[in-house]
Coordinates of C-alpha atoms and ligand atoms in Angstrom, one line a residue:
M28 CA -33.6 -33.1 -46.0
K29 CA -36.0 -31.0 -44.9
E30 CA -33.2 -29.6 -42.5
L31 CA -30.7 -29.3 -44.6
L32 CA -33.5 -27.1 -46.8
F33 CA -34.5 -25.0 -43.8
R34 CA -30.7 -24.5 -42.3
R35 CA -30.8 -21.5 -44.3
K36 CA -34.5 -19.7 -43.5
A37 CA -33.6 -16.2 -45.2
K38 CA -31.7 -17.8 -48.1
F39 CA -34.3 -20.3 -48.5
I40 CA -36.8 -17.3 -48.6
Q41 CA -34.5 -15.7 -51.5
Y42 CA -34.4 -18.9 -53.6
L43 CA -37.9 -19.2 -53.1
F44 CA -38.4 -15.3 -54.2
A45 CA -36.2 -16.1 -56.8
T46 CA -38.2 -19.1 -58.2
F47 CA -41.0 -16.4 -57.9
L48 CA -39.3 -13.9 -59.9
F49 CA -39.0 -16.4 -62.6
I50 CA -42.9 -17.4 -62.7
I51 CA -43.8 -13.6 -62.7
D52 CA -41.2 -13.1 -65.9
H53 CA -43.5 -16.3 -67.4
F54 CA -46.9 -14.5 -66.8
A55 CA -45.8 -11.6 -68.1
Q56 CA -45.1 -13.0 -71.5
I57 CA -48.6 -15.0 -72.0
G58 CA -50.2 -11.4 -70.5
L59 CA -48.4 -9.7 -73.3
F60 CA -49.6 -12.1 -76.3
S61 CA -53.0 -11.7 -74.9
L62 CA -52.4 -7.9 -75.3
I63 CA -50.8 -8.1 -78.8
L64 CA -53.9 -10.2 -79.9
G65 CA -56.0 -7.7 -78.3
A66 CA -54.7 -4.9 -79.5
I67 CA -54.8 -7.0 -83.3
E68 CA -58.6 -7.5 -82.6
R69 CA -59.1 -3.5 -81.7
G70 CA -57.4 -1.9 -84.6
D71 CA -57.1 1.1 -82.3
T72 CA -54.0 3.1 -83.1
G73 CA -53.9 4.5 -79.4
Y74 CA -53.9 1.1 -77.8
Y75 CA -51.4 -0.4 -80.1
K76 CA -48.9 2.1 -78.8
T77 CA -49.5 1.2 -75.6
V78 CA -48.7 -2.4 -76.2
I79 CA -45.5 -1.7 -77.9
L80 CA -44.4 0.4 -75.0
I81 CA -45.2 -2.5 -72.7
T82 CA -43.3 -4.5 -74.9
I83 CA -40.6 -2.5 -74.7
G84 CA -41.0 -2.5 -71.2
F85 CA -40.9 -6.3 -71.3
I86 CA -37.9 -6.6 -73.1
I87 CA -35.9 -4.4 -70.4
Y88 CA -37.3 -6.1 -67.4
S89 CA -37.2 -9.7 -68.5
P90 CA -33.1 -10.1 -68.5
L91 CA -32.8 -8.2 -65.5
N92 CA -35.3 -10.3 -63.7
F93 CA -33.5 -13.3 -65.0
L94 CA -30.0 -12.2 -63.6
I95 CA -31.4 -11.3 -60.4
S96 CA -33.6 -14.6 -59.8
R97 CA -30.6 -16.4 -61.0
M98 CA -27.8 -14.7 -58.2
L99 CA -30.3 -15.1 -55.7
R100 CA -30.7 -18.9 -56.3
I101 CA -26.9 -19.6 -56.9
R102 CA -26.2 -18.5 -53.3
Y103 CA -28.5 -20.6 -51.7
M104 CA -27.5 -23.7 -54.3
R105 CA -23.8 -23.2 -53.2
D106 CA -24.2 -22.7 -49.5
T107 CA -26.4 -26.1 -49.3
I108 CA -23.9 -27.9 -51.6
L109 CA -21.2 -27.0 -49.5
D110 CA -23.2 -28.1 -46.3
V111 CA -23.9 -31.5 -48.2
R112 CA -20.3 -31.9 -48.8
K113 CA -19.3 -31.4 -45.3
Q114 CA -22.1 -33.8 -44.3
A115 CA -20.8 -36.3 -46.1
F116 CA -17.2 -35.9 -45.2
D117 CA -18.2 -35.7 -41.7
K118 CA -20.1 -39.0 -42.0
I119 CA -17.1 -41.0 -43.0
I120 CA -14.8 -39.2 -41.0
H121 CA -16.8 -40.1 -37.6
M122 CA -17.9 -43.4 -38.6
T123 CA -16.5 -46.1 -36.0
F124 CA -12.9 -48.1 -37.7
K125 CA -15.3 -51.3 -37.6
Q126 CA -17.9 -49.5 -40.0
Y127 CA -15.1 -47.6 -42.0
S128 CA -13.1 -50.9 -42.5
Q129 CA -16.1 -52.8 -44.2
K130 CA -15.6 -50.8 -47.3
S131 CA -12.6 -50.2 -49.5
K132 CA -11.6 -46.6 -49.4
D133 CA -12.4 -45.9 -52.8
V134 CA -16.1 -46.3 -52.4
Y135 CA -15.9 -43.2 -50.1
I136 CA -14.2 -41.3 -52.6
S137 CA -16.5 -42.4 -55.0
N138 CA -19.4 -41.0 -52.7
L139 CA -17.5 -37.8 -52.0
I140 CA -16.7 -37.1 -55.3
N141 CA -19.7 -38.8 -57.9
D142 CA -22.5 -39.1 -55.7
I143 CA -22.2 -35.2 -54.2
N144 CA -21.7 -34.2 -58.5
T145 CA -25.1 -36.5 -58.8
F146 CA -27.0 -34.8 -56.1
E147 CA -25.3 -31.4 -57.3
N148 CA -26.4 -31.6 -60.7
K149 CA -29.7 -33.1 -60.2
F150 CA -31.6 -31.9 -57.0
F151 CA -31.3 -28.3 -57.6
L152 CA -32.4 -28.5 -61.6
S153 CA -35.4 -30.6 -60.2
L154 CA -36.2 -29.2 -57.1
L155 CA -35.9 -25.5 -59.2
N156 CA -37.9 -27.0 -62.3
F157 CA -40.6 -28.4 -59.9
L158 CA -41.2 -25.6 -57.9
I159 CA -41.3 -23.1 -60.9
N160 CA -43.8 -25.8 -62.7
A161 CA -45.7 -26.2 -59.8
G162 CA -46.4 -22.6 -59.0
M163 CA -46.9 -21.7 -62.4
F164 CA -49.5 -24.5 -62.1
V165 CA -51.0 -23.4 -59.3
I166 CA -51.4 -19.4 -60.8
S167 CA -52.5 -20.9 -63.8
L168 CA -55.2 -23.0 -62.6
V169 CA -56.6 -19.9 -60.5
I170 CA -56.8 -17.8 -63.6
L171 CA -58.3 -20.4 -65.3
I172 CA -61.1 -20.9 -62.2
V173 CA -61.9 -17.0 -62.6
L174 CA -62.2 -17.4 -66.1
D175 CA -63.5 -20.8 -67.2
Y176 CA -64.4 -22.7 -64.0
K177 CA -65.3 -25.5 -66.1
L178 CA -62.2 -26.1 -68.2
A179 CA -60.7 -25.3 -64.8
I180 CA -62.0 -28.7 -63.5
G181 CA -61.8 -30.4 -66.6
M182 CA -57.8 -29.6 -66.1
L183 CA -57.5 -30.4 -62.3
L184 CA -58.9 -33.9 -63.0
F185 CA -56.6 -34.4 -65.7
S186 CA -53.6 -33.1 -63.3
A187 CA -55.0 -35.8 -60.7
F188 CA -54.6 -38.6 -62.9
L189 CA -51.5 -37.6 -63.6
F190 CA -50.3 -37.2 -60.1
L191 CA -51.2 -41.0 -59.1
L192 CA -49.4 -42.1 -62.7
A193 CA -46.2 -40.1 -61.4
G194 CA -46.6 -42.2 -58.2
F195 CA -46.1 -45.8 -59.9
F196 CA -42.6 -43.9 -61.3
T197 CA -40.9 -43.3 -58.5
K198 CA -39.8 -46.2 -57.2
K199 CA -38.2 -47.6 -60.3
S200 CA -36.8 -43.7 -60.4
T201 CA -35.0 -44.3 -57.1
A202 CA -33.9 -47.4 -57.7
L203 CA -32.2 -46.7 -60.7
E204 CA -30.1 -43.7 -59.2
Q205 CA -29.0 -45.9 -56.6
E206 CA -28.0 -48.6 -59.3
V207 CA -26.0 -45.5 -60.8
S208 CA -24.4 -44.6 -58.0
T209 CA -23.3 -48.4 -56.9
A210 CA -21.8 -48.6 -60.4
N211 CA -20.0 -45.7 -59.8
E212 CA -18.4 -46.8 -56.2
Q213 CA -17.2 -50.1 -58.4
F214 CA -15.9 -48.0 -61.4
T215 CA -13.6 -45.9 -58.6
T216 CA -12.9 -49.2 -56.9
E217 CA -11.4 -51.0 -59.5
M218 CA -9.8 -48.1 -61.4
S219 CA -8.2 -47.4 -58.0
N220 CA -6.9 -50.9 -57.7
T221 CA -5.8 -51.0 -61.5
F222 CA -3.5 -48.1 -61.2
Q223 CA -2.2 -49.4 -57.6
G224 CA -1.1 -52.1 -59.4
L225 CA 0.0 -50.6 -62.5
E226 CA 4.0 -51.1 -61.9
I227 CA 2.9 -55.3 -61.5
L228 CA 0.7 -55.1 -64.8
K229 CA 3.4 -53.1 -66.8
L230 CA 6.7 -55.5 -65.6
N231 CA 4.4 -58.5 -66.6
H232 CA 2.4 -57.0 -70.1
I233 CA -0.9 -57.8 -68.8
E234 CA -2.3 -54.3 -68.9
E235 CA -4.7 -55.4 -72.3
K236 CA -6.2 -58.1 -69.7
F237 CA -7.3 -54.9 -67.2
K238 CA -8.0 -52.6 -70.1
E239 CA -10.8 -54.8 -71.3
K240 CA -11.8 -55.2 -67.6
S241 CA -11.7 -51.3 -67.0
L242 CA -13.8 -51.2 -70.4
D243 CA -16.6 -53.6 -69.1
T244 CA -16.5 -51.7 -65.8
I245 CA -17.0 -48.1 -67.5
G246 CA -19.4 -49.9 -70.0
R247 CA -21.6 -51.4 -67.0
L248 CA -21.7 -47.5 -65.3
E249 CA -22.9 -45.8 -68.9
R250 CA -25.7 -48.3 -69.0
K251 CA -26.7 -47.6 -65.8
K252 CA -26.6 -44.0 -66.2
F253 CA -28.2 -44.4 -69.8
A254 CA -31.0 -46.5 -68.0
A255 CA -31.7 -43.6 -65.6
N256 CA -32.0 -40.9 -67.9
V257 CA -34.5 -42.7 -70.6
F258 CA -36.3 -43.7 -67.7
T259 CA -36.9 -40.3 -67.1
D260 CA -37.3 -39.3 -70.4
M261 CA -40.3 -42.5 -71.0
Q262 CA -42.4 -40.6 -68.4
M263 CA -41.8 -37.2 -69.9
K264 CA -42.8 -38.8 -72.8
I265 CA -45.8 -40.6 -71.2
V266 CA -46.8 -37.3 -69.8
W267 CA -46.1 -35.5 -73.2
I268 CA -48.2 -37.5 -75.0
L269 CA -51.4 -37.3 -72.3
A270 CA -51.2 -33.6 -72.2
F271 CA -51.4 -33.7 -76.0
V272 CA -54.6 -35.4 -75.8
A273 CA -55.6 -32.7 -73.1
S274 CA -54.7 -30.0 -74.8
V275 CA -56.6 -31.1 -78.2
A276 CA -59.8 -31.7 -75.8
A277 CA -59.4 -28.0 -74.4
L278 CA -59.2 -27.0 -78.2
I279 CA -62.3 -28.3 -78.9
Y280 CA -64.1 -27.1 -75.9
L281 CA -62.6 -23.7 -77.0
T282 CA -63.8 -23.6 -80.4
Y283 CA -67.0 -24.4 -79.4
G284 CA -67.0 -21.4 -77.0
F285 CA -65.6 -19.3 -79.9
L286 CA -68.4 -20.0 -82.2
G287 CA -70.6 -18.7 -79.1
G288 CA -69.1 -15.6 -79.3
M289 CA -65.7 -15.9 -77.2
T290 CA -63.4 -13.0 -78.3
L291 CA -60.1 -14.1 -79.8
A292 CA -58.0 -12.5 -76.8
L293 CA -60.2 -14.2 -74.2
G294 CA -60.2 -17.6 -76.6
G295 CA -55.9 -17.4 -76.8
L296 CA -55.7 -16.4 -73.0
L297 CA -57.8 -19.8 -72.4
F298 CA -55.9 -21.7 -74.5
Q299 CA -52.4 -20.4 -73.4
L300 CA -53.4 -21.6 -70.2
C301 CA -54.6 -24.8 -70.8
T302 CA -51.1 -25.8 -72.8
S303 CA -49.3 -24.1 -70.5
I304 CA -50.6 -26.2 -67.6
S305 CA -50.0 -29.5 -69.6
R306 CA -46.6 -28.5 -69.9
Y307 CA -45.7 -27.7 -66.5
L308 CA -47.2 -30.9 -65.5
I309 CA -45.0 -32.6 -68.2
N310 CA -42.2 -31.1 -66.4
A311 CA -43.0 -31.4 -62.9
F312 CA -44.0 -34.8 -62.5
P313 CA -40.5 -36.2 -63.9
M314 CA -39.2 -33.8 -61.9
W315 CA -40.7 -34.5 -58.8
N316 CA -39.5 -38.1 -59.2
Q317 CA -35.8 -36.9 -60.2
M318 CA -35.8 -35.1 -56.7
K319 CA -36.9 -37.9 -54.7
A320 CA -34.3 -40.0 -56.6
S321 CA -31.7 -37.2 -55.7
I322 CA -32.7 -36.9 -51.8
S323 CA -32.1 -41.0 -51.5
I324 CA -28.3 -40.3 -52.7
Y325 CA -28.3 -37.1 -50.1
N326 CA -29.6 -39.8 -47.4
K327 CA -27.0 -42.6 -48.3
I328 CA -23.9 -40.1 -48.6
A329 CA -24.7 -37.6 -45.6
E330 CA -27.5 -39.2 -43.2
P331 CA -25.9 -41.2 -40.1
E332 CA -26.4 -44.9 -40.5
E333 CA -28.3 -46.8 -38.2
E334 CA -25.5 -48.7 -37.5
T335 CA -23.4 -45.3 -36.6
L336 CA -25.8 -44.6 -34.0
S337 CA -26.6 -47.9 -32.7
N338 CA -22.5 -48.2 -32.3
L339 CA -22.6 -45.5 -29.9
K340 CA -24.2 -47.2 -27.3
G341 CA -21.0 -48.7 -25.6
T342 CA -20.1 -46.0 -23.2
K343 CA -18.3 -47.3 -20.8
P344 CA -14.8 -46.1 -20.3
F345 CA -11.8 -48.8 -21.0
H346 CA -9.4 -49.3 -17.9
F347 CA -7.2 -51.9 -17.9
E348 CA -5.2 -51.9 -14.3
K349 CA -5.2 -55.4 -14.2
K350 CA -6.0 -57.9 -17.0
I351 CA -8.5 -58.6 -20.0
K352 CA -9.9 -61.6 -19.8
V353 CA -11.3 -63.7 -22.9
S354 CA -13.8 -66.6 -21.6
N355 CA -15.0 -69.3 -24.2
V356 CA -14.7 -67.0 -27.2
N357 CA -15.9 -68.8 -30.5
F358 CA -15.9 -66.5 -34.0
Y359 CA -16.9 -67.5 -37.7
Y360 CA -16.2 -65.9 -40.6
D361 CA -19.4 -66.9 -42.6
K362 CA -19.6 -70.8 -41.5
K363 CA -16.0 -71.1 -41.1
Q364 CA -14.9 -71.4 -37.1
I365 CA -11.6 -69.4 -36.8
L366 CA -11.6 -69.4 -33.1
K367 CA -12.9 -72.0 -30.4
N368 CA -13.6 -71.8 -27.4
A369 CA -10.6 -69.6 -26.6
S370 CA -9.7 -68.7 -23.2
F371 CA -7.1 -66.9 -21.7
T372 CA -5.8 -64.1 -19.6
I373 CA -3.5 -60.8 -20.8
E374 CA -1.9 -59.4 -17.8
K375 CA -0.9 -55.9 -17.6
G376 CA 2.7 -55.0 -18.5
R377 CA 3.4 -58.5 -20.2
K378 CA 4.2 -59.0 -23.9
Y379 CA 2.6 -61.6 -25.7
L380 CA 3.4 -63.0 -29.2
I381 CA 0.8 -64.6 -31.3
K382 CA 1.7 -67.5 -33.5
G383 CA 0.3 -70.0 -35.3
A384 CA 0.5 -71.3 -39.5
S385 CA -0.9 -68.7 -42.2
G386 CA -4.5 -68.5 -42.1
A387 CA -4.5 -69.7 -38.6
G388 CA -6.3 -66.7 -37.1
K389 CA -3.6 -64.5 -35.8
S390 CA -5.1 -61.3 -37.1
T391 CA -8.4 -62.4 -36.3
L392 CA -7.5 -63.0 -32.6
M393 CA -5.6 -59.8 -32.7
N394 CA -8.7 -57.8 -34.0
L395 CA -11.0 -59.6 -31.3
L396 CA -8.7 -58.0 -28.6
A397 CA -8.5 -54.6 -30.3
M398 CA -12.4 -54.4 -30.5
S399 CA -12.2 -54.4 -34.3
I400 CA -14.8 -57.3 -34.3
D401 CA -17.3 -57.6 -32.1
D402 CA -19.7 -60.3 -33.7
Y403 CA -18.3 -63.2 -31.4
S404 CA -19.6 -65.4 -28.7
G405 CA -18.5 -65.9 -25.3
V406 CA -17.0 -62.7 -23.3
I407 CA -14.1 -60.4 -23.6
E408 CA -13.8 -58.4 -19.9
A409 CA -11.3 -55.5 -19.5
D410 CA -10.7 -55.2 -15.4
G411 CA -14.4 -56.8 -15.3
A412 CA -16.2 -54.7 -18.0
N413 CA -17.6 -56.6 -20.7
Y414 CA -15.6 -55.0 -23.8
K415 CA -19.1 -54.8 -25.6
E416 CA -20.2 -52.1 -23.3
L417 CA -16.7 -49.9 -23.4
S418 CA -16.7 -46.6 -25.7
E419 CA -14.3 -47.5 -28.6
K420 CA -13.3 -44.0 -28.5
S421 CA -12.0 -44.9 -25.0
F422 CA -10.4 -47.8 -25.9
H423 CA -8.5 -46.4 -29.0
D424 CA -7.3 -43.3 -26.4
K425 CA -5.5 -46.0 -24.7
V426 CA -4.0 -48.3 -27.1
A427 CA -1.8 -47.7 -30.0
F428 CA -1.4 -50.0 -33.4
I429 CA 1.9 -50.6 -34.7
Y430 CA 1.8 -52.1 -38.4
Q431 CA 4.3 -53.0 -41.3
D432 CA 3.3 -50.2 -43.2
V433 CA 3.5 -46.9 -41.2
F434 CA 1.3 -44.0 -42.8
L435 CA 2.9 -40.7 -42.2
F436 CA 1.3 -37.4 -42.7
E437 CA 2.9 -34.5 -44.7
D438 CA 3.6 -32.7 -41.5
T439 CA 6.1 -32.1 -38.9
I440 CA 8.1 -35.0 -36.8
Q441 CA 6.2 -33.7 -34.3
N442 CA 2.9 -34.1 -35.2
N443 CA 3.5 -37.2 -37.2
I444 CA 4.3 -38.5 -33.4
T445 CA 1.5 -36.7 -31.5
L446 CA -1.0 -37.1 -34.0
Y447 CA -2.2 -33.9 -33.7
K448 CA -2.7 -34.1 -29.7
D449 CA -2.0 -31.6 -27.3
I450 CA 1.4 -34.0 -25.6
P451 CA 4.0 -32.1 -23.5
M452 CA 7.5 -31.4 -25.2
E453 CA 8.9 -33.4 -22.6
Q454 CA 6.7 -36.4 -23.1
I455 CA 7.4 -36.2 -26.9
Q456 CA 11.1 -36.0 -26.4
Y457 CA 11.0 -39.1 -24.2
A458 CA 9.2 -41.1 -26.7
A459 CA 11.8 -40.2 -29.6
K460 CA 14.4 -41.0 -27.2
V461 CA 13.5 -44.1 -26.4
C462 CA 12.6 -45.3 -30.0
G463 CA 16.2 -44.1 -31.4
L464 CA 14.9 -41.0 -32.6
E465 CA 17.1 -38.8 -31.1
A466 CA 20.0 -38.9 -33.7
V467 CA 17.7 -38.3 -36.7
I468 CA 15.8 -35.2 -35.4
Q469 CA 19.5 -33.9 -34.2
D470 CA 20.7 -34.2 -37.8
K471 CA 17.2 -32.3 -39.3
K472 CA 17.3 -28.4 -39.6
N473 CA 14.6 -27.8 -38.1
G474 CA 14.8 -30.6 -35.2
I475 CA 11.7 -31.7 -34.5
H476 CA 9.7 -29.2 -36.5
E477 CA 11.2 -30.6 -39.7
M478 CA 8.5 -31.6 -42.2
L479 CA 8.2 -34.6 -43.5
T480 CA 7.4 -35.3 -47.2
E481 CA 4.4 -37.0 -48.7
N482 CA 4.2 -40.3 -46.7
G483 CA 7.7 -39.8 -45.1
K484 CA 9.4 -40.3 -47.7
N485 CA 12.7 -38.7 -46.7
L486 CA 13.0 -41.3 -44.1
S487 CA 14.3 -44.9 -43.8
G488 CA 12.2 -47.8 -43.2
G489 CA 13.5 -48.3 -39.9
Q490 CA 13.1 -44.7 -38.9
R491 CA 9.5 -44.9 -40.1
Q492 CA 8.7 -47.6 -37.6
R493 CA 10.5 -45.6 -34.8
I494 CA 8.0 -42.8 -35.5
S495 CA 4.9 -45.3 -34.9
I496 CA 6.6 -46.4 -31.9
A497 CA 6.8 -43.1 -30.8
R498 CA 3.3 -42.3 -31.3
A499 CA 2.5 -45.2 -28.7
I500 CA 5.1 -43.8 -26.2
A501 CA 4.0 -40.0 -26.5
K502 CA 0.1 -40.9 -26.4
N503 CA 1.2 -42.8 -23.2
A504 CA -0.9 -46.0 -24.8
E505 CA -1.3 -49.0 -22.3
I506 CA -1.8 -51.9 -25.0
L507 CA 0.6 -51.8 -28.3
F508 CA -1.0 -54.2 -30.7
V509 CA 2.0 -54.7 -33.3
D510 CA 1.1 -56.5 -36.4
E511 CA 4.0 -57.7 -38.6
G512 CA 5.7 -54.5 -37.3
T513 CA 9.6 -55.3 -38.7
S514 CA 8.6 -57.5 -41.3
S515 CA 9.5 -54.9 -43.6
L516 CA 12.8 -54.3 -42.3
N517 CA 16.3 -56.2 -42.4
E518 CA 17.2 -58.7 -40.0
E519 CA 19.3 -56.6 -38.0
L520 CA 16.9 -53.1 -38.2
G521 CA 14.1 -55.1 -37.3
K522 CA 15.8 -56.6 -34.7
E523 CA 16.7 -53.0 -33.0
I524 CA 13.3 -52.2 -33.4
E525 CA 11.6 -55.5 -31.7
Q526 CA 14.1 -54.6 -28.7
V527 CA 12.5 -51.2 -28.3
F528 CA 9.2 -52.1 -27.8
L529 CA 10.0 -55.5 -25.6
E530 CA 11.8 -53.3 -23.1
L531 CA 8.5 -50.8 -22.8
D532 CA 6.7 -50.8 -19.7
N533 CA 3.3 -51.4 -21.9
T534 CA 1.4 -54.2 -22.7
V535 CA 2.2 -55.8 -25.9
I536 CA 0.2 -57.9 -28.1
A537 CA 2.4 -58.7 -31.5
I538 CA 2.2 -61.0 -34.6
S539 CA 5.7 -61.9 -36.0
H540 CA 6.8 -64.4 -38.4
R541 CA 10.5 -63.3 -37.3
F542 CA 12.6 -65.0 -34.5
Y543 CA 15.4 -62.8 -33.3
E544 CA 17.9 -64.6 -31.1
G545 CA 18.3 -62.9 -27.7
V546 CA 14.8 -61.0 -28.4
T547 CA 12.3 -62.8 -29.4
D548 CA 12.8 -64.9 -26.4
K549 CA 12.0 -62.1 -24.1
Y550 CA 8.6 -62.1 -25.0
D551 CA 6.5 -63.3 -21.7
Y552 CA 4.1 -65.4 -23.6
V553 CA 3.4 -67.2 -26.7
L554 CA -0.5 -67.9 -27.8
E555 CA -0.2 -70.1 -30.5
I556 CA -3.5 -70.6 -32.7
K557 CA -3.6 -74.5 -33.5
N558 CA -6.6 -76.0 -35.7
G559 CA -9.0 -73.0 -34.2
L560 CA -7.5 -73.5 -30.3
I561 CA -5.3 -71.1 -28.6
H562 CA -3.1 -72.7 -26.1
T563 CA -0.4 -70.2 -23.8
F564 CA 2.9 -71.1 -23.5
P565 CA 5.9 -68.8 -21.3
A566 CA 7.9 -67.8 -24.1
K567 CA 10.9 -69.3 -23.0
D568 CA 9.7 -73.1 -22.7
Y569 CA 8.2 -72.2 -26.3
F570 CA 11.2 -71.1 -28.2
D571 CA 13.2 -73.9 -26.6
E572 CA 10.9 -76.7 -27.6
V573 CA 11.0 -74.8 -31.1
I574 CA 14.6 -74.5 -31.2
T575 CA 15.5 -77.8 -30.0
C576 CA 12.6 -79.4 -32.5
Ligands
ATP4 N1 -13.0 -60.8 -43.9 C1 -12.8 -61.7 -43.9 N2 -14.3 -62.6 -44.6 C2 -13.8 -64.4 -44.4 N3 -12.8 -64.9 -44.3 C3 -11.7 -64.4 -43.5 C4 -11.8 -62.8 -43.7 N4 -10.5 -62.4 -43.2 C5 -10.0 -63.8 -43.0 N5 -10.7 -64.9 -43.3 C6 -10.5 -65.7 -43.3 O1 -10.0 -66.3 -41.7 C7 -8.7 -67.3 -41.7 C8 -8.3 -66.4 -40.6 O2 -7.6 -65.4 -41.2 P1 -6.1 -64.5 -40.7 O3 -5.9 -63.1 -41.1 O4 -6.9 -63.9 -39.5 O5 -5.0 -65.4 -40.3 P2 -3.5 -65.3 -39.9 O6 -3.2 -66.3 -39.0 O7 -3.2 -63.6 -39.7 O8 -3.1 -65.2 -41.4 P3 -1.3 -64.9 -42.3 O9 -0.6 -65.3 -41.1 O10 -1.5 -65.6 -43.4 O11 -1.7 -63.3 -41.9 C9 -8.0 -67.3 -42.9 O12 -8.4 -68.9 -43.6 C10 -8.8 -66.2 -43.8 O13 -8.9 -66.6 -45.3

């Protein structure tokens, strides 16, 4: 947090100066009030005129001072909030895939919108109020020490007591702010799910049911916000009552002073200083807690997590010249064992098809081989290097994923194939040709530079899937992980696409429920999962047996 605040030193100093301007204005007001009291007491016309001139000067100076102070503060706040937004976005975008997939994408959206808004609204407001009130407190106390040190000691003791009291509230304030943040995440996720499934809700006339559920979530969020606000108000009220008691005590003390010959101007000034000190404390302490709560939100959304740092530990480059060896791998989801003592080998250039009943563990196995899961026992090695020591980036640079749903960017066909990497044009054209995209590209007015509309809506399912295979070929991926890559296509198209990646030289590890006559049996091996055990079969034998059975 300190690093964020001091990143723009010059602007931060301007921010502090702007706060100081605010404080000057406040003390000018107190001084003016005292001068007016003095003028009434003295009844001197010349002095009276001087006070009127000073008052007019103050009326002109005060709004100007406010304007300058505000402009200086806004510049700093704007730049710092921009930094927070960038940092929060960076944190999400640089998460490892494994970390990212632990939460729903809506949680990240909530962090980027709701949490940043909370931080923006609360942090600077509380920082400003805290600085102003703390600054005014110090100045008032110094003046009070000069004018009446006994009164100053009394006020200092009272402040120390309030400081201790505020410490008790800090933990609760932070916890409440975190609860609001979590409720925001739940709200965003639920809303997103509801809207994604709106078509089903409407077709089945169950909107009302979901409306009730949504209202519950909104209610929960509002209750959390209410609790956080009430707690801040409650702190203010407690401090306010104590401050009132302190002001009454100061008034009694001053009354004795007045009876002992103290002037009206001095008495008025001392009383104002005491009540102001109380007021500064009333404002400063809850703001301090609010500031700490906002900092906890900043840490949550913008500071890298321990896990991210520890995940960077795998630094060895991924090489796959010969084989990936899986030895005695066991994997559990909670207490349920999914894979038992799995041992097999993936040879370079071979095509593997993972088979098994629904829920047998096919995706789990693919995730293990794709480095998306690492909390397994046993060893997976690529050319002798332990998977757990490999750099995730190096691995992802050399593999490609082909899913049932292809995500396409609103950009050119070329950028959708290269995924913004610097790949020679001949390689891109080769990839497009191998995947049967040549005719599609020729058909487009701008060829390979044709823009795709949102998520490639101007392409057919088959064309979209071909682009996803072209990505793998263009990047020269050593392994293609294909998870139901043809399931959304019709039989004929599915067969054509499956044929494309089975004819590649690359290693393919695929999951498919489909059997395409004359194509599926071109896989080299089938890895069948049954009751957690993995059996390797030459594909021809496996399908001959299945078909015969
Ligand atoms: N994140 C998870 N947490 C807990 N259990 C899980 C999780 N993911 C999957 N499972 C369970 O692990 C088992 C294997 O799941 P997996 O998705 O690997 O099966 P699959 O063979 O790919 O299934 P399908 O063919 O239906 O897609 C299932 O019983 C599933 O319920």
